[in-house]
């Protein structure tokens, strides 16, 4: 079956760095998305990786290893507004999105 | 731009009642989707549409119907609500993608509709 695994919850300190991991098992692979979702709000796009390596966008970076079925989202210089859930979603061979349950990130002062 | 707008934001139903969730997008996107989000689970696709007048079943279509009479609107109906349909519902839209789905295209989501069925 197809599956996306990510930790349920993580806690980090304001100003620090946190890495949110995602492992995937999909039938074929056509890329991996990260979305951010603040409580009670819509998911919003953060990143899309289809090739191996690290892509950086300001304080956020996303990494993909296709051989290991693994991705991570790296958040630097954490701010209180980064408290949110982070959703990992893989694109399978049929171009369907397979969603993880999300990682709730709690930022403490 | 408003993006994707969903109404209502909150609704409480009794078992057996019917209702319709409305979704409107102003980005001229071809594709539209209805998802449900439940605690501890990933987003699950209910139904989707690749254009005006077309609809297709997603992962969890039972108990729901949809219609796309206009390109900008996508309606989700519950004919006879059940407690198992208590959830947060998200509408999303995207440009056309590969395989008849969003593929590698970014989804733009609405703010969600919280439905409780008693």
PDB file of C-alpha atoms in Angstrom:
ATOM      1  CA  UNK A   1       0.000   0.000   0.000  1.00  0.00           C
ATOM      2  CA  UNK A   2       0.931   3.646  -0.210  1.00  0.00           C
ATOM      3  CA  UNK A   3       1.967   5.466   2.909  1.00  0.00           C
ATOM      4  CA  UNK A   4       3.391   8.740   4.127  1.00  0.00           C
ATOM      5  CA  UNK A   5       4.925   8.800   7.612  1.00  0.00           C
ATOM      6  CA  UNK A   6       5.781  11.893   9.586  1.00  0.00           C
ATOM      7  CA  UNK A   7       6.022  12.590  13.325  1.00  0.00           C
ATOM      8  CA  UNK A   8       2.775  13.616  14.987  1.00  0.00           C
ATOM      9  CA  UNK A   9       4.178  16.473  17.016  1.00  0.00           C
ATOM     10  CA  UNK A  10       7.463  18.308  17.570  1.00  0.00           C
ATOM     11  CA  UNK A  11       8.508  21.080  19.936  1.00  0.00           C
ATOM     12  CA  UNK A  12      11.249  23.634  19.292  1.00  0.00           C
ATOM     13  CA  UNK A  13      12.491  26.913  20.718  1.00  0.00           C
ATOM     14  CA  UNK A  14      12.135  30.322  19.130  1.00  0.00           C
ATOM     15  CA  UNK A  15      15.272  31.211  17.185  1.00  0.00           C
ATOM     16  CA  UNK A  16      16.376  27.583  16.844  1.00  0.00           C
ATOM     17  CA  UNK A  17      16.400  25.176  13.878  1.00  0.00           C
ATOM     18  CA  UNK A  18      14.026  22.239  13.457  1.00  0.00           C
ATOM     19  CA  UNK A  19      13.938  19.408  10.937  1.00  0.00           C
ATOM     20  CA  UNK A  20      10.646  17.669  10.150  1.00  0.00           C
ATOM     21  CA  UNK A  21      11.101  14.288   8.505  1.00  0.00           C
ATOM     22  CA  UNK A  22       8.831  12.508   6.064  1.00  0.00           C
ATOM     23  CA  UNK A  23       9.221   9.006   4.668  1.00  0.00           C
ATOM     24  CA  UNK A  24       7.107   7.819   1.797  1.00  0.00           C
ATOM     25  CA  UNK A  25       6.094   4.612   0.094  1.00  0.00           C
ATOM     26  CA  UNK A  26       4.221   5.279  -3.100  1.00  0.00           C
ATOM     27  CA  UNK A  27       3.509   3.365  -6.286  1.00  0.00           C
ATOM     28  CA  UNK A  28       5.921   5.257  -8.471  1.00  0.00           C
ATOM     29  CA  UNK A  29       7.029   8.757  -7.610  1.00  0.00           C
ATOM     30  CA  UNK A  30       6.399  12.113  -9.216  1.00  0.00           C
ATOM     31  CA  UNK A  31       7.493  14.501  -6.532  1.00  0.00           C
ATOM     32  CA  UNK A  32       6.842  15.515  -2.965  1.00  0.00           C
ATOM     33  CA  UNK A  33       5.076  18.543  -1.532  1.00  0.00           C
ATOM     34  CA  UNK A  34       5.222  20.334   1.793  1.00  0.00           C
ATOM     35  CA  UNK A  35       2.301  22.483   2.908  1.00  0.00           C
ATOM     36  CA  UNK A  36       1.904  24.600   6.034  1.00  0.00           C
ATOM     37  CA  UNK A  37      -1.413  24.707   7.884  1.00  0.00           C
ATOM     38  CA  UNK A  38      -2.086  27.050  10.778  1.00  0.00           C
ATOM     39  CA  UNK A  39      -4.793  25.925  13.178  1.00  0.00           C
ATOM     40  CA  UNK A  40      -8.246  26.504  11.719  1.00  0.00           C
ATOM     41  CA  UNK A  41      -6.880  27.687   8.395  1.00  0.00           C
ATOM     42  CA  UNK A  42      -6.227  26.405   4.892  1.00  0.00           C
ATOM     43  CA  UNK A  43      -3.073  24.500   3.956  1.00  0.00           C
ATOM     44  CA  UNK A  44      -0.683  26.712   1.992  1.00  0.00           C
ATOM     45  CA  UNK A  45       2.107  25.611  -0.338  1.00  0.00           C
ATOM     46  CA  UNK A  46       5.688  25.630   0.918  1.00  0.00           C
ATOM     47  CA  UNK A  47       7.750  23.519  -1.462  1.00  0.00           C
ATOM     48  CA  UNK A  48       7.846  20.872  -4.165  1.00  0.00           C
ATOM     49  CA  UNK A  49      10.801  18.547  -4.782  1.00  0.00           C
ATOM     50  CA  UNK A  50      11.102  16.076  -7.617  1.00  0.00           C
ATOM     51  CA  UNK A  51      14.897  15.784  -7.878  1.00  0.00           C
ATOM     52  CA  UNK A  52      17.326  14.745  -5.167  1.00  0.00           C
ATOM     53  CA  UNK A  53      18.881  17.492  -3.136  1.00  0.00           C
ATOM     54  CA  UNK A  54      18.181  20.539  -1.087  1.00  0.00           C
ATOM     55  CA  UNK A  55      16.065  23.493  -2.168  1.00  0.00           C
ATOM     56  CA  UNK A  56      16.216  26.645  -0.106  1.00  0.00           C
ATOM     57  CA  UNK A  57      13.587  29.353   0.177  1.00  0.00           C
ATOM     58  CA  UNK A  58      14.532  31.912   2.769  1.00  0.00           C
ATOM     59  CA  UNK A  59      14.250  30.379   6.248  1.00  0.00           C
ATOM     60  CA  UNK A  60      12.695  27.190   4.862  1.00  0.00           C
ATOM     61  CA  UNK A  61      14.520  24.428   2.997  1.00  0.00           C
ATOM     62  CA  UNK A  62      13.289  21.084   1.701  1.00  0.00           C
ATOM     63  CA  UNK A  63      15.390  18.021   0.988  1.00  0.00           C
ATOM     64  CA  UNK A  64      14.623  14.908  -1.029  1.00  0.00           C
ATOM     65  CA  UNK A  65      16.333  11.536  -1.347  1.00  0.00           C
ATOM     66  CA  UNK A  66      14.447   9.376  -3.843  1.00  0.00           C
ATOM     67  CA  UNK A  67      16.639   6.327  -3.218  1.00  0.00           C
ATOM     68  CA  UNK A  68      15.745   6.416   0.485  1.00  0.00           C
ATOM     69  CA  UNK A  69      12.111   7.475   0.091  1.00  0.00           C
ATOM     70  CA  UNK A  70      12.833  10.353   2.432  1.00  0.00           C
ATOM     71  CA  UNK A  71      12.323  14.073   2.650  1.00  0.00           C
ATOM     72  CA  UNK A  72      12.730  16.690   5.299  1.00  0.00           C
ATOM     73  CA  UNK A  73      11.651  20.257   5.845  1.00  0.00           C
ATOM     74  CA  UNK A  74      14.197  22.442   7.615  1.00  0.00           C
ATOM     75  CA  UNK A  75      13.050  25.587   9.359  1.00  0.00           C
ATOM     76  CA  UNK A  76      15.699  28.047  10.531  1.00  0.00           C
ATOM     77  CA  UNK A  77      15.515  31.016  12.903  1.00  0.00           C
ATOM     78  CA  UNK A  78      12.187  29.812  14.205  1.00  0.00           C
ATOM     79  CA  UNK A  79       9.532  32.399  14.903  1.00  0.00           C
ATOM     80  CA  UNK A  80       6.362  32.027  16.939  1.00  0.00           C
ATOM     81  CA  UNK A  81       4.326  32.343  13.738  1.00  0.00           C
ATOM     82  CA  UNK A  82       5.911  29.090  12.529  1.00  0.00           C
ATOM     83  CA  UNK A  83       3.719  27.228  15.021  1.00  0.00           C
ATOM     84  CA  UNK A  84       1.550  25.216  12.649  1.00  0.00           C
ATOM     85  CA  UNK A  85       1.060  21.770  11.184  1.00  0.00           C
ATOM     86  CA  UNK A  86       3.305  20.759   8.312  1.00  0.00           C
ATOM     87  CA  UNK A  87       1.817  18.372   5.763  1.00  0.00           C
ATOM     88  CA  UNK A  88       3.915  16.096   3.577  1.00  0.00           C
ATOM     89  CA  UNK A  89       2.317  14.763   0.376  1.00  0.00           C
ATOM     90  CA  UNK A  90       3.771  12.426  -2.245  1.00  0.00           C
ATOM     91  CA  UNK A  91       2.695  12.283  -5.888  1.00  0.00           C
ATOM     92  CA  UNK A  92       2.361   8.688  -7.085  1.00  0.00           C
ATOM     93  CA  UNK A  93       2.682   7.200 -10.564  1.00  0.00           C
ATOM     94  CA  UNK A  94      -0.942   8.129 -11.318  1.00  0.00           C
ATOM     95  CA  UNK A  95      -0.265  11.698 -10.228  1.00  0.00           C
ATOM     96  CA  UNK A  96      -2.466  11.243  -7.185  1.00  0.00           C
ATOM     97  CA  UNK A  97      -1.520  13.036  -3.983  1.00  0.00           C
ATOM     98  CA  UNK A  98      -0.901  10.798  -0.973  1.00  0.00           C
ATOM     99  CA  UNK A  99      -1.053  12.888   2.202  1.00  0.00           C
ATOM    100  CA  UNK A 100       0.602  12.363   5.539  1.00  0.00           C
ATOM    101  CA  UNK A 101      -1.319  13.129   8.728  1.00  0.00           C
ATOM    102  CA  UNK A 102       0.807  16.204   9.382  1.00  0.00           C
ATOM    103  CA  UNK A 103       3.347  17.217  12.002  1.00  0.00           C
ATOM    104  CA  UNK A 104       2.193  19.737  14.590  1.00  0.00           C
ATOM    105  CA  UNK A 105       5.098  22.053  15.389  1.00  0.00           C
ATOM    106  CA  UNK A 106       4.974  23.881  18.708  1.00  0.00           C
ATOM    107  CA  UNK A 107       7.342  26.813  19.157  1.00  0.00           C
ATOM    108  CA  UNK A 108       8.220  27.853  22.709  1.00  0.00           C
ATOM    109  CA  UNK A 109       9.705  31.227  23.676  1.00  0.00           C
TER     110      UNK A 109
ATOM    111  CA  UNK B   1      -8.159  38.225  -5.192  1.00  0.00           C
ATOM    112  CA  UNK B   2     -10.294  36.134  -2.871  1.00  0.00           C
ATOM    113  CA  UNK B   3      -8.791  32.850  -4.125  1.00  0.00           C
ATOM    114  CA  UNK B   4     -11.007  29.978  -2.948  1.00  0.00           C
ATOM    115  CA  UNK B   5     -14.058  30.779  -0.850  1.00  0.00           C
ATOM    116  CA  UNK B   6     -16.107  28.198   1.028  1.00  0.00           C
ATOM    117  CA  UNK B   7     -19.494  28.600   2.658  1.00  0.00           C
ATOM    118  CA  UNK B   8     -20.628  27.946   5.308  1.00  0.00           C
ATOM    119  CA  UNK B   9     -17.646  27.914   7.666  1.00  0.00           C
ATOM    120  CA  UNK B  10     -19.510  26.012  10.370  1.00  0.00           C
ATOM    121  CA  UNK B  11     -22.622  23.861  10.348  1.00  0.00           C
ATOM    122  CA  UNK B  12     -24.305  21.472  12.737  1.00  0.00           C
ATOM    123  CA  UNK B  13     -26.651  18.862  11.291  1.00  0.00           C
ATOM    124  CA  UNK B  14     -28.797  16.117  12.714  1.00  0.00           C
ATOM    125  CA  UNK B  15     -28.437  12.606  11.352  1.00  0.00           C
ATOM    126  CA  UNK B  16     -30.436  12.238   8.163  1.00  0.00           C
ATOM    127  CA  UNK B  17     -30.488  15.920   7.245  1.00  0.00           C
ATOM    128  CA  UNK B  18     -29.109  17.144   3.950  1.00  0.00           C
ATOM    129  CA  UNK B  19     -26.920  20.103   3.119  1.00  0.00           C
ATOM    130  CA  UNK B  20     -24.702  21.600   0.439  1.00  0.00           C
ATOM    131  CA  UNK B  21     -21.249  23.089   0.827  1.00  0.00           C
ATOM    132  CA  UNK B  22     -20.410  25.800  -1.670  1.00  0.00           C
ATOM    133  CA  UNK B  23     -16.990  26.488  -3.134  1.00  0.00           C
ATOM    134  CA  UNK B  24     -16.075  29.354  -5.439  1.00  0.00           C
ATOM    135  CA  UNK B  25     -12.710  30.217  -6.994  1.00  0.00           C
ATOM    136  CA  UNK B  26     -11.716  33.313  -8.937  1.00  0.00           C
ATOM    137  CA  UNK B  27      -8.381  32.093 -10.352  1.00  0.00           C
ATOM    138  CA  UNK B  28      -9.870  30.578 -13.507  1.00  0.00           C
ATOM    139  CA  UNK B  29      -8.563  27.147 -12.469  1.00  0.00           C
ATOM    140  CA  UNK B  30      -9.784  24.162 -14.486  1.00  0.00           C
ATOM    141  CA  UNK B  31      -9.525  21.605 -11.689  1.00  0.00           C
ATOM    142  CA  UNK B  32     -11.383  21.650  -8.375  1.00  0.00           C
ATOM    143  CA  UNK B  33     -11.402  19.219  -5.452  1.00  0.00           C
ATOM    144  CA  UNK B  34     -13.201  18.399  -2.249  1.00  0.00           C
ATOM    145  CA  UNK B  35     -11.170  16.931   0.617  1.00  0.00           C
ATOM    146  CA  UNK B  36     -12.005  15.969   4.160  1.00  0.00           C
ATOM    147  CA  UNK B  37      -9.561  16.281   7.034  1.00  0.00           C
ATOM    148  CA  UNK B  38      -9.925  14.161  10.154  1.00  0.00           C
ATOM    149  CA  UNK B  39      -7.696  14.019  13.253  1.00  0.00           C
ATOM    150  CA  UNK B  40      -4.727  11.715  12.845  1.00  0.00           C
ATOM    151  CA  UNK B  41      -5.324  11.196   9.139  1.00  0.00           C
ATOM    152  CA  UNK B  42      -4.068  12.787   5.983  1.00  0.00           C
ATOM    153  CA  UNK B  43      -6.326  14.759   3.683  1.00  0.00           C
ATOM    154  CA  UNK B  44      -8.613  12.416   1.777  1.00  0.00           C
ATOM    155  CA  UNK B  45     -10.021  13.226  -1.642  1.00  0.00           C
ATOM    156  CA  UNK B  46     -13.808  12.923  -1.855  1.00  0.00           C
ATOM    157  CA  UNK B  47     -14.604  14.036  -5.406  1.00  0.00           C
ATOM    158  CA  UNK B  48     -12.935  16.189  -7.974  1.00  0.00           C
ATOM    159  CA  UNK B  49     -13.658  17.922 -11.277  1.00  0.00           C
ATOM    160  CA  UNK B  50     -11.413  18.553 -14.258  1.00  0.00           C
ATOM    161  CA  UNK B  51     -13.758  21.018 -15.886  1.00  0.00           C
ATOM    162  CA  UNK B  52     -17.218  22.483 -16.077  1.00  0.00           C
ATOM    163  CA  UNK B  53     -19.838  19.770 -16.240  1.00  0.00           C
ATOM    164  CA  UNK B  54     -17.465  16.941 -15.246  1.00  0.00           C
ATOM    165  CA  UNK B  55     -16.973  15.190 -11.912  1.00  0.00           C
ATOM    166  CA  UNK B  56     -15.116  12.105 -10.732  1.00  0.00           C
ATOM    167  CA  UNK B  57     -14.859  10.013  -7.572  1.00  0.00           C
ATOM    168  CA  UNK B  58     -11.912  10.285  -5.275  1.00  0.00           C
ATOM    169  CA  UNK B  59     -10.784   8.063  -2.442  1.00  0.00           C
ATOM    170  CA  UNK B  60     -13.858   8.391  -0.179  1.00  0.00           C
ATOM    171  CA  UNK B  61     -16.885   9.339  -2.329  1.00  0.00           C
ATOM    172  CA  UNK B  62     -19.647   7.363  -0.579  1.00  0.00           C
ATOM    173  CA  UNK B  63     -22.384   9.499   0.945  1.00  0.00           C
ATOM    174  CA  UNK B  64     -21.445  12.586  -1.061  1.00  0.00           C
ATOM    175  CA  UNK B  65     -22.460  14.057  -4.389  1.00  0.00           C
ATOM    176  CA  UNK B  66     -20.970  16.942  -6.331  1.00  0.00           C
ATOM    177  CA  UNK B  67     -21.809  19.244  -9.180  1.00  0.00           C
ATOM    178  CA  UNK B  68     -19.792  21.656 -11.308  1.00  0.00           C
ATOM    179  CA  UNK B  69     -22.319  23.620 -13.323  1.00  0.00           C
ATOM    180  CA  UNK B  70     -20.024  26.628 -13.651  1.00  0.00           C
ATOM    181  CA  UNK B  71     -16.254  26.657 -13.937  1.00  0.00           C
ATOM    182  CA  UNK B  72     -15.820  28.783 -10.855  1.00  0.00           C
ATOM    183  CA  UNK B  73     -18.142  26.787  -8.559  1.00  0.00           C
ATOM    184  CA  UNK B  74     -17.943  23.292  -7.102  1.00  0.00           C
ATOM    185  CA  UNK B  75     -20.729  22.076  -4.810  1.00  0.00           C
ATOM    186  CA  UNK B  76     -20.525  19.208  -2.323  1.00  0.00           C
ATOM    187  CA  UNK B  77     -23.791  17.681  -1.169  1.00  0.00           C
ATOM    188  CA  UNK B  78     -24.660  15.365   1.672  1.00  0.00           C
ATOM    189  CA  UNK B  79     -28.028  13.760   1.006  1.00  0.00           C
ATOM    190  CA  UNK B  80     -28.477  12.044   4.371  1.00  0.00           C
ATOM    191  CA  UNK B  81     -25.838  13.101   6.865  1.00  0.00           C
ATOM    192  CA  UNK B  82     -24.255  10.543   9.200  1.00  0.00           C
ATOM    193  CA  UNK B  83     -22.075  11.089  12.292  1.00  0.00           C
ATOM    194  CA  UNK B  84     -19.151   9.565  10.341  1.00  0.00           C
ATOM    195  CA  UNK B  85     -19.295  12.634   8.100  1.00  0.00           C
ATOM    196  CA  UNK B  86     -18.344  14.924  10.970  1.00  0.00           C
ATOM    197  CA  UNK B  87     -15.164  16.482   9.633  1.00  0.00           C
ATOM    198  CA  UNK B  88     -13.498  19.580   8.268  1.00  0.00           C
ATOM    199  CA  UNK B  89     -14.052  19.901   4.540  1.00  0.00           C
ATOM    200  CA  UNK B  90     -11.633  21.708   2.270  1.00  0.00           C
ATOM    201  CA  UNK B  91     -12.201  22.787  -1.269  1.00  0.00           C
ATOM    202  CA  UNK B  92      -9.155  23.317  -3.465  1.00  0.00           C
ATOM    203  CA  UNK B  93      -8.392  24.285  -7.032  1.00  0.00           C
ATOM    204  CA  UNK B  94      -5.430  23.981  -9.385  1.00  0.00           C
ATOM    205  CA  UNK B  95      -4.399  24.403 -12.988  1.00  0.00           C
ATOM    206  CA  UNK B  96      -4.626  21.221 -15.100  1.00  0.00           C
ATOM    207  CA  UNK B  97      -2.097  18.568 -14.162  1.00  0.00           C
ATOM    208  CA  UNK B  98      -0.842  15.249 -15.370  1.00  0.00           C
ATOM    209  CA  UNK B  99      -2.967  12.151 -15.141  1.00  0.00           C
ATOM    210  CA  UNK B 100      -6.200  14.097 -14.815  1.00  0.00           C
ATOM    211  CA  UNK B 101      -5.270  15.342 -11.360  1.00  0.00           C
ATOM    212  CA  UNK B 102      -3.240  18.202  -9.988  1.00  0.00           C
ATOM    213  CA  UNK B 103       0.005  16.290 -10.500  1.00  0.00           C
ATOM    214  CA  UNK B 104       2.887  18.597  -9.758  1.00  0.00           C
ATOM    215  CA  UNK B 105       0.688  21.691  -9.631  1.00  0.00           C
ATOM    216  CA  UNK B 106       0.122  23.592  -6.438  1.00  0.00           C
ATOM    217  CA  UNK B 107      -3.292  23.361  -4.809  1.00  0.00           C
ATOM    218  CA  UNK B 108      -4.958  26.508  -3.531  1.00  0.00           C
ATOM    219  CA  UNK B 109      -7.245  25.678  -0.623  1.00  0.00           C
ATOM    220  CA  UNK B 110     -10.258  27.373   0.857  1.00  0.00           C
ATOM    221  CA  UNK B 111     -10.413  28.125   4.581  1.00  0.00           C
ATOM    222  CA  UNK B 112     -12.446  25.018   5.361  1.00  0.00           C
ATOM    223  CA  UNK B 113     -15.966  24.161   6.500  1.00  0.00           C
ATOM    224  CA  UNK B 114     -16.378  22.476   9.878  1.00  0.00           C
ATOM    225  CA  UNK B 115     -19.347  20.116   9.824  1.00  0.00           C
ATOM    226  CA  UNK B 116     -20.726  18.342  12.873  1.00  0.00           C
ATOM    227  CA  UNK B 117     -23.373  15.661  12.499  1.00  0.00           C
ATOM    228  CA  UNK B 118     -25.216  14.750  15.699  1.00  0.00           C
TER     229      UNK B 118
END
